[in-house]
PDB file of C-alpha atoms in Angstrom:
ATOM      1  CA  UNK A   1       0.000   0.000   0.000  1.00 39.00           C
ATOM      2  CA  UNK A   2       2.601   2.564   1.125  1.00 34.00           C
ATOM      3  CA  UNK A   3       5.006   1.720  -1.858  1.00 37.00           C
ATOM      4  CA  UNK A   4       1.981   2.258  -4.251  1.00 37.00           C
ATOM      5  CA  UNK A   5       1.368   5.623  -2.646  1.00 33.00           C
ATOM      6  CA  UNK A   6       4.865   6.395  -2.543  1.00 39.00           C
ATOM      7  CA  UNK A   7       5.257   5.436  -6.429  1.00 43.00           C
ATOM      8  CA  UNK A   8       2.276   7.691  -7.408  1.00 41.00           C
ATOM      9  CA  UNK A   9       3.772  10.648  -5.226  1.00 40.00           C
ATOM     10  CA  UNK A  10       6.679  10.205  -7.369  1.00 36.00           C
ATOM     11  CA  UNK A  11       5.439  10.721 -10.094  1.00 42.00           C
ATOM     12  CA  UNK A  12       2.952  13.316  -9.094  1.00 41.00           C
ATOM     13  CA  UNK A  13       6.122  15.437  -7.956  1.00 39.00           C
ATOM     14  CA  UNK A  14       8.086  14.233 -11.482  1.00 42.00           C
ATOM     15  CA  UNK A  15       5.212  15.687 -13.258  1.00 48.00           C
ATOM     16  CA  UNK A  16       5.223  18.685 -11.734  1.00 40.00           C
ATOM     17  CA  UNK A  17       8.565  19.189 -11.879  1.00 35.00           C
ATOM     18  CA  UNK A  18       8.226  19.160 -15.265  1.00 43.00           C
ATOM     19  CA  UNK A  19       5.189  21.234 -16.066  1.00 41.00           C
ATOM     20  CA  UNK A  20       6.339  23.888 -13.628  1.00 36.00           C
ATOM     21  CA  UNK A  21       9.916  23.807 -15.840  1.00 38.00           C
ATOM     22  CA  UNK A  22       7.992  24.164 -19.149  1.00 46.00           C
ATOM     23  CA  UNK A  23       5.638  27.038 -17.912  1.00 46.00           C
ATOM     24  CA  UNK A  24       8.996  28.553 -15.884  1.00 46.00           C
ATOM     25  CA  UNK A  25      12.031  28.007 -18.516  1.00 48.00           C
ATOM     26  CA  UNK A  26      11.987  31.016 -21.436  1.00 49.00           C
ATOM     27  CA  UNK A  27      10.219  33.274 -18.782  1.00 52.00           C
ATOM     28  CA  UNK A  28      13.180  32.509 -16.248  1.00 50.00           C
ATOM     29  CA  UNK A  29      15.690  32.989 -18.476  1.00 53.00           C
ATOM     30  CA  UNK A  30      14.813  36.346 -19.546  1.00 54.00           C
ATOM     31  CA  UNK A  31      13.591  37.218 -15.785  1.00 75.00           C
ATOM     32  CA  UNK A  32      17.779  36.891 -15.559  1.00 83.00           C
ATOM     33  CA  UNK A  33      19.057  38.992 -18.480  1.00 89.00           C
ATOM     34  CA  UNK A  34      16.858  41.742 -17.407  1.00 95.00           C
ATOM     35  CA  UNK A  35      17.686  41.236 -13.617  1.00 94.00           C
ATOM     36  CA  UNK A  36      18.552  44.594 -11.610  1.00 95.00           C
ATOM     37  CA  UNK A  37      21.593  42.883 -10.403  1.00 94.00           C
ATOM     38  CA  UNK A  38      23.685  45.928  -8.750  1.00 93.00           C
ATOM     39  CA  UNK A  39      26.623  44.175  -9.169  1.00 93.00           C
ATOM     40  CA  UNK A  40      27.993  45.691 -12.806  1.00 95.00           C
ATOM     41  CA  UNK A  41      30.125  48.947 -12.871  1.00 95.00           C
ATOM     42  CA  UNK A  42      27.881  50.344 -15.427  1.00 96.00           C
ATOM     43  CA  UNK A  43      24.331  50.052 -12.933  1.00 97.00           C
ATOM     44  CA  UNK A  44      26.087  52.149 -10.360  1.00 95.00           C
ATOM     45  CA  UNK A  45      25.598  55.200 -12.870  1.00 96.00           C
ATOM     46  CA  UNK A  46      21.976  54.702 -11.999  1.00 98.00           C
ATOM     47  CA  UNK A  47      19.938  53.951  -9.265  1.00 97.00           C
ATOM     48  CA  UNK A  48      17.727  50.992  -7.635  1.00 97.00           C
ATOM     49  CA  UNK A  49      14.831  53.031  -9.104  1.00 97.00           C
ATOM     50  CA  UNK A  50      16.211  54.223 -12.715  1.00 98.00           C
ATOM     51  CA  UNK A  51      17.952  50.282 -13.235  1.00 98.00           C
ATOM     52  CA  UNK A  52      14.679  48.690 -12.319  1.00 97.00           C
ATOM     53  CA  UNK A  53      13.021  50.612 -14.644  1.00 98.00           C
ATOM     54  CA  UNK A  54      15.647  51.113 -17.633  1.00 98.00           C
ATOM     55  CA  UNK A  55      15.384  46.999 -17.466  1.00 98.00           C
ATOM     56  CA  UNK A  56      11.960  47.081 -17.411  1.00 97.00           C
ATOM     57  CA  UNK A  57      11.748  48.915 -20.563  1.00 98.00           C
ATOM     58  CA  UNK A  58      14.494  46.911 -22.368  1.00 98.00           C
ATOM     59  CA  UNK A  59      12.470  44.063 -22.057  1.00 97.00           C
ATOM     60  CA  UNK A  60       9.344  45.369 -23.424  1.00 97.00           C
ATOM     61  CA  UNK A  61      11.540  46.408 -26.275  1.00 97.00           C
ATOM     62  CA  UNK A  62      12.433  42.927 -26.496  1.00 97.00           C
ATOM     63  CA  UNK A  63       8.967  41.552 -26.612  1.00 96.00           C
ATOM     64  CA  UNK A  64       7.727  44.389 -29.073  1.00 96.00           C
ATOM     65  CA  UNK A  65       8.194  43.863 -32.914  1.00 93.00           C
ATOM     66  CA  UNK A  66      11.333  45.618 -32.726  1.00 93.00           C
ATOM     67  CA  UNK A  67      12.761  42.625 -30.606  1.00 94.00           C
ATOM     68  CA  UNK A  68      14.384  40.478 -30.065  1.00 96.00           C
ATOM     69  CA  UNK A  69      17.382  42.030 -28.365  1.00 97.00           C
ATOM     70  CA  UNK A  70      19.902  40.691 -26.195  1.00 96.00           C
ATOM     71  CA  UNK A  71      21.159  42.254 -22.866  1.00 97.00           C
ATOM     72  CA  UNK A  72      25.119  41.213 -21.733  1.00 96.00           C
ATOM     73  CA  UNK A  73      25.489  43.080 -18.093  1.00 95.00           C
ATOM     74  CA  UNK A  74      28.722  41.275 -17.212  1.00 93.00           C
ATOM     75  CA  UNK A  75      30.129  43.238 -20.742  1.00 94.00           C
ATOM     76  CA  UNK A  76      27.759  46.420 -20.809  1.00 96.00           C
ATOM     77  CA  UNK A  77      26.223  45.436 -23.860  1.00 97.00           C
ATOM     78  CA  UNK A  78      22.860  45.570 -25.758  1.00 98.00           C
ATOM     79  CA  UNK A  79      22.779  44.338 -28.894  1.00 97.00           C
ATOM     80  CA  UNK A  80      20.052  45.160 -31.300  1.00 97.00           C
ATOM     81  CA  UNK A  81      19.556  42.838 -34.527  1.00 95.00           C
ATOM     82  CA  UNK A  82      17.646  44.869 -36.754  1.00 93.00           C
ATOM     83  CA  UNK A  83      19.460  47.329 -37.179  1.00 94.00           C
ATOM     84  CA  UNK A  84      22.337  44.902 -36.122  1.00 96.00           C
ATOM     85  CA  UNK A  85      24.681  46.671 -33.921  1.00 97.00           C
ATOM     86  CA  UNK A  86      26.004  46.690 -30.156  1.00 98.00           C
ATOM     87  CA  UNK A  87      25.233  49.567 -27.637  1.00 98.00           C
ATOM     88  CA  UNK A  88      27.375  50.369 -24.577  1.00 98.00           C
ATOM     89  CA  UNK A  89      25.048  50.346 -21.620  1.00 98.00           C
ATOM     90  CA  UNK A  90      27.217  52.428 -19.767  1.00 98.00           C
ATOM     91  CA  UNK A  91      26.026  55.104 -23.092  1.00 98.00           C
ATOM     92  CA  UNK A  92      22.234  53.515 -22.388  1.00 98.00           C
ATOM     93  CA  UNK A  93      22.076  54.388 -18.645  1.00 98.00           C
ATOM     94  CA  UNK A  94      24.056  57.811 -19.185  1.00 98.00           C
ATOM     95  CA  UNK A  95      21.104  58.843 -21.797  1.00 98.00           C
ATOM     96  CA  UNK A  96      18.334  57.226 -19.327  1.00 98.00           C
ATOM     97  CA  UNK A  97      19.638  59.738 -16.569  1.00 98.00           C
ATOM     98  CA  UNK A  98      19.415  62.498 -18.651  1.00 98.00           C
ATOM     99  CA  UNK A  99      15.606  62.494 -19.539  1.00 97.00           C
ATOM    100  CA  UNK A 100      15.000  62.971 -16.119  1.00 97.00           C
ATOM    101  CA  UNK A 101      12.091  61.831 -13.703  1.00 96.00           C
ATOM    102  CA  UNK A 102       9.874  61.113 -17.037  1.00 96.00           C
ATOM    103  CA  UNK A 103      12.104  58.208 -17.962  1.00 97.00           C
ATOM    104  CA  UNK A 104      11.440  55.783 -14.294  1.00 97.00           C
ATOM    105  CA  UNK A 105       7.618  56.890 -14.742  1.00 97.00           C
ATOM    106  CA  UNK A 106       7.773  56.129 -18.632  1.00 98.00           C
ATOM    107  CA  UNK A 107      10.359  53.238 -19.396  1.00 98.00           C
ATOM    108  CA  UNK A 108       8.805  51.712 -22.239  1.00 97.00           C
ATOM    109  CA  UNK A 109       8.297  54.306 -24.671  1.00 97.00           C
ATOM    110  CA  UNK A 110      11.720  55.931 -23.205  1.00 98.00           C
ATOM    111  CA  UNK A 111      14.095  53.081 -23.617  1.00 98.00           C
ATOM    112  CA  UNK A 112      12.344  52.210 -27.335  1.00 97.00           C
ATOM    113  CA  UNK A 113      13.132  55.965 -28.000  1.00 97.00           C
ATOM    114  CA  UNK A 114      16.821  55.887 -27.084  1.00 98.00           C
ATOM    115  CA  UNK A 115      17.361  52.649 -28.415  1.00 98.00           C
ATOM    116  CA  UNK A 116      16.229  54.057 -32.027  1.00 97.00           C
ATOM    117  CA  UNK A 117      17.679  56.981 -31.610  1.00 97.00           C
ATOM    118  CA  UNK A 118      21.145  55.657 -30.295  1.00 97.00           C
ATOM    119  CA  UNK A 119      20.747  52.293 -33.498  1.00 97.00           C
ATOM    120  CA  UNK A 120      20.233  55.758 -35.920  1.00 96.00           C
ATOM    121  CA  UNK A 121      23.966  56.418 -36.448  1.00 95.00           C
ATOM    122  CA  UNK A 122      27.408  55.218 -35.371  1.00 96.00           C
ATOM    123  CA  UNK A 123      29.042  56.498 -32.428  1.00 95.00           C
ATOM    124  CA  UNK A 124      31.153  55.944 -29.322  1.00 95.00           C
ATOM    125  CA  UNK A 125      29.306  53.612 -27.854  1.00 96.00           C
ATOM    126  CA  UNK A 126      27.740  52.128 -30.671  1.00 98.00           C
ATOM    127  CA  UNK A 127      28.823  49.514 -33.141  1.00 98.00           C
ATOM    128  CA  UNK A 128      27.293  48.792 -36.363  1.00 97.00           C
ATOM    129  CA  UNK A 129      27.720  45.171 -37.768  1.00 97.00           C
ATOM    130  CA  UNK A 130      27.504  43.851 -41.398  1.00 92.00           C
ATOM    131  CA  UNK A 131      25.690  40.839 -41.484  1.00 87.00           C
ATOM    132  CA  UNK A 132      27.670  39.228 -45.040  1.00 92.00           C
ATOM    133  CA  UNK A 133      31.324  40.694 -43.736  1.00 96.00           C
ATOM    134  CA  UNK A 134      33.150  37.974 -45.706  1.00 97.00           C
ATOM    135  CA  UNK A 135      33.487  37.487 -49.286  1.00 96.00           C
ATOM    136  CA  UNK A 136      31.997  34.157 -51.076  1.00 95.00           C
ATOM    137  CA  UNK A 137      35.502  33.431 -52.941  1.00 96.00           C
ATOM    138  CA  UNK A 138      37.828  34.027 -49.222  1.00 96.00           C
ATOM    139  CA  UNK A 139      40.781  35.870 -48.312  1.00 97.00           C
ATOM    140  CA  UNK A 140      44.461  34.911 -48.796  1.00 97.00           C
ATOM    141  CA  UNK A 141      43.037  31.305 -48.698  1.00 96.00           C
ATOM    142  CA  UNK A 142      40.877  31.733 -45.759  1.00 97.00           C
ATOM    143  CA  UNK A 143      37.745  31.342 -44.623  1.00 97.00           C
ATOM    144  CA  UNK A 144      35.753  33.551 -42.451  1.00 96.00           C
ATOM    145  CA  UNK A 145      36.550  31.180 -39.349  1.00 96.00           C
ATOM    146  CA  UNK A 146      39.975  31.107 -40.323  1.00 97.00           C
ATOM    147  CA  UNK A 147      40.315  35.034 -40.666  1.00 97.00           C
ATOM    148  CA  UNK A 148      38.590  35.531 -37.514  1.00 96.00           C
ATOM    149  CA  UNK A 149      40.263  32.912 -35.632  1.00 95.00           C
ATOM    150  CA  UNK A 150      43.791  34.652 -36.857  1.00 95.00           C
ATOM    151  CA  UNK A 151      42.431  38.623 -35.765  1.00 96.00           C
ATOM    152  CA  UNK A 152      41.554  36.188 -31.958  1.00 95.00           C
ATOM    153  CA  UNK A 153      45.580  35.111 -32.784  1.00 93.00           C
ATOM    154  CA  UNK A 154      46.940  38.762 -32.980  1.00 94.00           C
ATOM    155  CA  UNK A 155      44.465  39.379 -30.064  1.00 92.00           C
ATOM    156  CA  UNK A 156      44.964  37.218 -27.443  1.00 91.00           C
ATOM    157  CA  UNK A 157      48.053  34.992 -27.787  1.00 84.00           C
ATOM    158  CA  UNK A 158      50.396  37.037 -26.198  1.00 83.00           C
ATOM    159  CA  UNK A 159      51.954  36.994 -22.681  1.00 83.00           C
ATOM    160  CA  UNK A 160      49.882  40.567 -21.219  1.00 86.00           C
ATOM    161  CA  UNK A 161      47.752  39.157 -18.675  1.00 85.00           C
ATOM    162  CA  UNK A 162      46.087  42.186 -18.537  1.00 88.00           C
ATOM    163  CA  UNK A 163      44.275  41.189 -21.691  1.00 91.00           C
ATOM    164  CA  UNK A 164      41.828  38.750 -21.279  1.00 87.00           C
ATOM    165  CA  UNK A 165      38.421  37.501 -22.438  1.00 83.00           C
ATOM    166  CA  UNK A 166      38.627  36.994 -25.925  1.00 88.00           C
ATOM    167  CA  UNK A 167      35.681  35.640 -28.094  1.00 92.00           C
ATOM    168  CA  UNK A 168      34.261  34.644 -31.499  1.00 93.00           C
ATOM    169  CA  UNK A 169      30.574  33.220 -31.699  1.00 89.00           C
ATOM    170  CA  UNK A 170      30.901  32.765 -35.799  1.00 91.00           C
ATOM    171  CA  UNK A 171      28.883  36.388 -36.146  1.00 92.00           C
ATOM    172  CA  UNK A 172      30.242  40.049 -37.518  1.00 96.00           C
ATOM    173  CA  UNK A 173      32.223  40.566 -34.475  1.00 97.00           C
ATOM    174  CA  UNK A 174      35.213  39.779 -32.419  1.00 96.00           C
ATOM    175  CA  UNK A 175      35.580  40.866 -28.647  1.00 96.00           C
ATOM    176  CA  UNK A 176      38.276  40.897 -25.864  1.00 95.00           C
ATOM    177  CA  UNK A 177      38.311  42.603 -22.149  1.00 94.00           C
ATOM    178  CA  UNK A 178      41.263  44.935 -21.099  1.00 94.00           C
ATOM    179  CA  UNK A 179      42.409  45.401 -17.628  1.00 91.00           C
ATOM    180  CA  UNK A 180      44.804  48.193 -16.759  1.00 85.00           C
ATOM    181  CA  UNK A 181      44.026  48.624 -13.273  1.00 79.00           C
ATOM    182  CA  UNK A 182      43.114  46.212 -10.166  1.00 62.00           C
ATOM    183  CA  UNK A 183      45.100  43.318  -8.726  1.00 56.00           C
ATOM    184  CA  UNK A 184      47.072  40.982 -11.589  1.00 59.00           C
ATOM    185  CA  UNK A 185      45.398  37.893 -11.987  1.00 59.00           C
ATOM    186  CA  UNK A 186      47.570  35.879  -9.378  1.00 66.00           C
ATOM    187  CA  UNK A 187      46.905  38.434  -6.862  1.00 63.00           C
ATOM    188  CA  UNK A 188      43.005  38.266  -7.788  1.00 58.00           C
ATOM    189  CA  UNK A 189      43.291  34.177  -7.206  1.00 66.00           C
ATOM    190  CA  UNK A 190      44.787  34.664  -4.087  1.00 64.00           C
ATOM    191  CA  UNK A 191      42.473  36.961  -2.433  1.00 59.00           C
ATOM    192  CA  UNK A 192      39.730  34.722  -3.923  1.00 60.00           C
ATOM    193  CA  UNK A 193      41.137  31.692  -2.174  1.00 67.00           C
ATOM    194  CA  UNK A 194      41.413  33.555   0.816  1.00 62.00           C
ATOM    195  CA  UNK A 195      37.884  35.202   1.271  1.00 64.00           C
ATOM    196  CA  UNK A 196      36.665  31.981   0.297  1.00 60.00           C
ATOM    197  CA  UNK A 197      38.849  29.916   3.268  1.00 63.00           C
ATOM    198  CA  UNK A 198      37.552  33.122   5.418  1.00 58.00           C
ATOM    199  CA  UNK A 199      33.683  32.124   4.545  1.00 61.00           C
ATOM    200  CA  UNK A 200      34.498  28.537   4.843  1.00 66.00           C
ATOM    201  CA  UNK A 201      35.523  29.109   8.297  1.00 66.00           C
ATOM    202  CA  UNK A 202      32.520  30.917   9.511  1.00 62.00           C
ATOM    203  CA  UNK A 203      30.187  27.935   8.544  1.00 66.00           C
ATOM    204  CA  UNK A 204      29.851  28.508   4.788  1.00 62.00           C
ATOM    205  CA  UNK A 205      29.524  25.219   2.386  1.00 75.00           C
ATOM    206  CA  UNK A 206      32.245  24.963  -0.267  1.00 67.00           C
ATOM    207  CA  UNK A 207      29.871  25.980  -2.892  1.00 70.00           C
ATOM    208  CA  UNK A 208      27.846  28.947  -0.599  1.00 64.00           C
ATOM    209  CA  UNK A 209      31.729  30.129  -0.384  1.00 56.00           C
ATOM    210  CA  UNK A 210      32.879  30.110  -3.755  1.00 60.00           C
ATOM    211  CA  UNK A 211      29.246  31.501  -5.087  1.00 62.00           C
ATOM    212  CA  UNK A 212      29.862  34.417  -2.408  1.00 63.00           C
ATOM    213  CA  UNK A 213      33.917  35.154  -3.528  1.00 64.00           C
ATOM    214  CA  UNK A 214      33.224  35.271  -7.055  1.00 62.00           C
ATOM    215  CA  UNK A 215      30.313  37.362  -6.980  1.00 69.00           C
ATOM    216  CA  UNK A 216      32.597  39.389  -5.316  1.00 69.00           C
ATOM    217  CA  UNK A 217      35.453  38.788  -8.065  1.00 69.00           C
ATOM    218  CA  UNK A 218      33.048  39.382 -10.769  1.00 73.00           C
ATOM    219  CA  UNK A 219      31.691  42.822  -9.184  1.00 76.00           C
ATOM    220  CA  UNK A 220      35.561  43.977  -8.715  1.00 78.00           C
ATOM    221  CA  UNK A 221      36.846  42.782 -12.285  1.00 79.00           C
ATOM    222  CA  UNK A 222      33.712  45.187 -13.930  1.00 83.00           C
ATOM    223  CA  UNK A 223      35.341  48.402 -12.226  1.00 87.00           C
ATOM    224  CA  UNK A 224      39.002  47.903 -13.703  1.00 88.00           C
ATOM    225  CA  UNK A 225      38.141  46.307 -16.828  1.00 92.00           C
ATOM    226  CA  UNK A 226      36.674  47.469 -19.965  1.00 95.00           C
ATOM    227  CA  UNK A 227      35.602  45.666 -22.895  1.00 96.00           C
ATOM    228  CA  UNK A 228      36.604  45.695 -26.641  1.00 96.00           C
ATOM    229  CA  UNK A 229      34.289  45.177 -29.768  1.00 97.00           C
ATOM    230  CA  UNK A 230      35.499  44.995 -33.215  1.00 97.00           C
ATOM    231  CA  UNK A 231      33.754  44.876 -36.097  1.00 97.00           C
ATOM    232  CA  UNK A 232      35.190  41.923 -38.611  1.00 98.00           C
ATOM    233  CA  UNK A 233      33.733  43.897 -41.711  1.00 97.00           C
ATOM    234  CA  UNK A 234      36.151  46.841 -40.841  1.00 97.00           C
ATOM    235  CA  UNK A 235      38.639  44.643 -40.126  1.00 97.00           C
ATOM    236  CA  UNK A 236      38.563  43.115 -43.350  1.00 98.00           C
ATOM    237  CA  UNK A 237      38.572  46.326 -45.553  1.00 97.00           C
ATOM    238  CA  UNK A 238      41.556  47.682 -43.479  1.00 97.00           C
ATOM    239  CA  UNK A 239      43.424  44.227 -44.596  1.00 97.00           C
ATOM    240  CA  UNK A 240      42.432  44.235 -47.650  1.00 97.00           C
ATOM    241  CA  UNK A 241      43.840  48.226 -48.089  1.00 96.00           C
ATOM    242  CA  UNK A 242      46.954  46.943 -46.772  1.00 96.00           C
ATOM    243  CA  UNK A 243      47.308  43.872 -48.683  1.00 96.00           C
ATOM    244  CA  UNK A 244      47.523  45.916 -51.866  1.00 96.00           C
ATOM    245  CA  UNK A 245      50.133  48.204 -50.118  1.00 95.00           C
ATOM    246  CA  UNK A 246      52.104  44.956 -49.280  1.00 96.00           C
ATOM    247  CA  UNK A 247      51.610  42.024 -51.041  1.00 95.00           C
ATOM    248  CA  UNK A 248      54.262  39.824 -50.100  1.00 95.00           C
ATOM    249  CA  UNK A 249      53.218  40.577 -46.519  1.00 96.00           C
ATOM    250  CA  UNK A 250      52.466  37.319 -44.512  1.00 95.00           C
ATOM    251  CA  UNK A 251      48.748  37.579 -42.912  1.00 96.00           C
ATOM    252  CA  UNK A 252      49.509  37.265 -39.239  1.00 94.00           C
ATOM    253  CA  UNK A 253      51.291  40.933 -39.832  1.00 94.00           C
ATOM    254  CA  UNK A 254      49.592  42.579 -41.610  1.00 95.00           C
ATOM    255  CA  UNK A 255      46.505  42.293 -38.959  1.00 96.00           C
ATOM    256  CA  UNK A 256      49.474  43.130 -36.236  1.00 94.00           C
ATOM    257  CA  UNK A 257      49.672  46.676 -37.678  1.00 94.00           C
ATOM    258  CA  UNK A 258      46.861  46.954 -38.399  1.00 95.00           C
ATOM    259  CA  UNK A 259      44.893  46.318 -35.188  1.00 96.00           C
ATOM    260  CA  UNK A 260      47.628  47.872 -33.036  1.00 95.00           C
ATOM    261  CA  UNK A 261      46.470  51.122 -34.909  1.00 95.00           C
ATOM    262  CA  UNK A 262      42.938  50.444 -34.743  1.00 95.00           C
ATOM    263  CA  UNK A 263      42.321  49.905 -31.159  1.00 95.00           C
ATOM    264  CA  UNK A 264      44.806  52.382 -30.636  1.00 94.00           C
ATOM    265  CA  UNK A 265      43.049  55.268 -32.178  1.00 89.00           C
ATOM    266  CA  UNK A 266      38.927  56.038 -32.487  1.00 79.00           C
ATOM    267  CA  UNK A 267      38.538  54.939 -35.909  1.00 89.00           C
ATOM    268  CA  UNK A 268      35.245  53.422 -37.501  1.00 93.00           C
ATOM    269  CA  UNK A 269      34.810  49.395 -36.315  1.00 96.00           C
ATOM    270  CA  UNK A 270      36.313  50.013 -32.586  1.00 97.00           C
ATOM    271  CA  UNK A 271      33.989  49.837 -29.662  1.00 97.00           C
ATOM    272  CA  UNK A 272      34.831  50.274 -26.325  1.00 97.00           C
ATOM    273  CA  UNK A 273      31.796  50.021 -23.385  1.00 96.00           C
ATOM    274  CA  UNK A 274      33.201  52.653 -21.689  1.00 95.00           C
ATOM    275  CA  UNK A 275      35.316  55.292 -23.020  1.00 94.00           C
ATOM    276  CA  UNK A 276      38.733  53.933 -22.855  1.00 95.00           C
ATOM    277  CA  UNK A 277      41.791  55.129 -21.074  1.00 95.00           C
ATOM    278  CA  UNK A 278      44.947  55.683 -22.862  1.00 94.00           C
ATOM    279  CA  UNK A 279      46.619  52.776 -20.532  1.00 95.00           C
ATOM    280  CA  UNK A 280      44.217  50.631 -21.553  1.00 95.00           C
ATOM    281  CA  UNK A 281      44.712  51.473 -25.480  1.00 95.00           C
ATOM    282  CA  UNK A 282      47.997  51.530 -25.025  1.00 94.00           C
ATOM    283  CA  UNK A 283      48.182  47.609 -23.403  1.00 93.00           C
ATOM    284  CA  UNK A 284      46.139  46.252 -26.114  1.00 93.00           C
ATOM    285  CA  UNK A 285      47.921  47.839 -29.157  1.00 94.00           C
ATOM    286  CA  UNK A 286      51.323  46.678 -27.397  1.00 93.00           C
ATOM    287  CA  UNK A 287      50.003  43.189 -26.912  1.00 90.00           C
ATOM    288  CA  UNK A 288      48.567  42.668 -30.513  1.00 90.00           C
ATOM    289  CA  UNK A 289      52.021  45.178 -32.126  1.00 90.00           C
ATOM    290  CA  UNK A 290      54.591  42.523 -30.226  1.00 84.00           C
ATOM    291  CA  UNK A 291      52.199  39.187 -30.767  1.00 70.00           C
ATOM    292  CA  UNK A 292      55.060  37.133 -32.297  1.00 54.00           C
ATOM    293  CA  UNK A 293      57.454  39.797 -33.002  1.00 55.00           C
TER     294      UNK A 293
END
């Protein structure tokens, strides 16, 4: 008797499981890219108030017809796919300040204006992307994955530590994350490991203490750091201007000049999140200048 009740309980509790996990999942999911998180560098240029409702708004945007957008706090980044281009949210939350009291008691139609207005044109702070970037016939024998894996090449494989976080998802763009201030990264493990010992000590699971330390990582890393966006299709027609120039050049450095000036300088294709230092210029055009020199 018991085991047949206990068998039906099962999977009365199995089945709700997973209707509650059907009815929960896409909602959940974007419940979390348009959480109020105050954790990001970029929020604390708003408040509790403003964030909650600058988030609110950026999700109606992505329900509307003029969706679906995608919202990256860790990087500061919007990105809107028709038009297709990437918006700094530290430019997002600077333009939400400045319309004032009308913007927390109107998000929606605030936010879809300033996302339209900001998609309009390119700018610091916003990144347009070409959606066919690569020609049909290739480049110097290669591919689009093999040109963009070579631009990750001059990028990241290098001995600065300082630059970190490089990425290609097979779209228009390329990115990488630049730290010029903050503890190195050895110095970052090691106060990690010891904050997390600390919490360990006061009671704290393993996992309770290394959810808690790299929160508190993450939070610290988005003050020093700042991200880097570059637009492949730029890329390209800068190497293909200097492959006329120098023919015999080999590939690998002719994207070493070339990307050393670009992130180096404010030219079309470049996007920083926040307006970049001239340290932090400086470390990434010396990292992708002396990759394999």
């Amino acid at each position: 008797m018991w085991i047949v009740l206990g068998i039906v309980a099962v999977v009365v509790l199995l089945i709700a499981l997973a209707l509650w996990w059907l009815l929960r999942g896409p909602d959940d999911e974007l419940d979390e890219e348009f959480a109020v998180e105050r954790k990001w560098d970029w929020e604390f240029a708003l408040t509790e108030e403003q964030e909650t409702a600058l988030m609110s708004g950026l999700q109606a945007y992505h329900k509307s017809k003029d969706g679906p957008i995608s919202v990256d706090g860790r990087s500061g980044q919007v990105m809107l796919f028709a038009p297709h281009c990437v918006i700094s949210l530290y430019l997002l939350a600077q333009r939400f300040v400045a319309l004032g009291p009308d913007a927390v008691s109107y998000p929606v139609s605030s936010v879809g204006r300033l996302l339209d207005e900001l998609a309009d044109r390119e700018q610091p702070g916003v990144l347009h992307l070409r959606e066919d970037w690569f020609p049909a016939e290739g480049v110097d024998g290669m591919d689009s994955s093999a040109f963009a894996d070579l631009v990750m090449d001059v990028l990241m494989r290098h001995n600065d530590q300082r630059v970190t976080g490089g990425s290609w998802n097979g779209d228009s763009m390329v990115e990488a994350v630049v730290r010029a201030t903050g503890l190195s990264l050895r110095e970052e493990r090691d106060a990690m490991s010891a904050q997390a010992e600390h919490a360990r000590q006061h009671g704290a699971s393993n996992e309770e203490a290394f959810d808690r330390t790299y929160s508190r990582m993450e939070a610290d890393q988005s003050r020093h750091t700042n991200h880097l966006v570059l637009d492949l299709g730029r890329v390209l027609d800068h190497y293909s201007q200097a492959r006329q120039a120098q023919p015999q050049t080999p590939p690998m450095d002719l994207l070493r000049g070339l990307l050393a000036r670009m992130v180096a300088s404010e030219v079309p294709g470049v996007l920083w999140t926040r307006p970049a230092t001239d340290d932090e210029r400086a470390i990434l055009a010396d990292s992708a200048w002396n990759n394999g020199a």
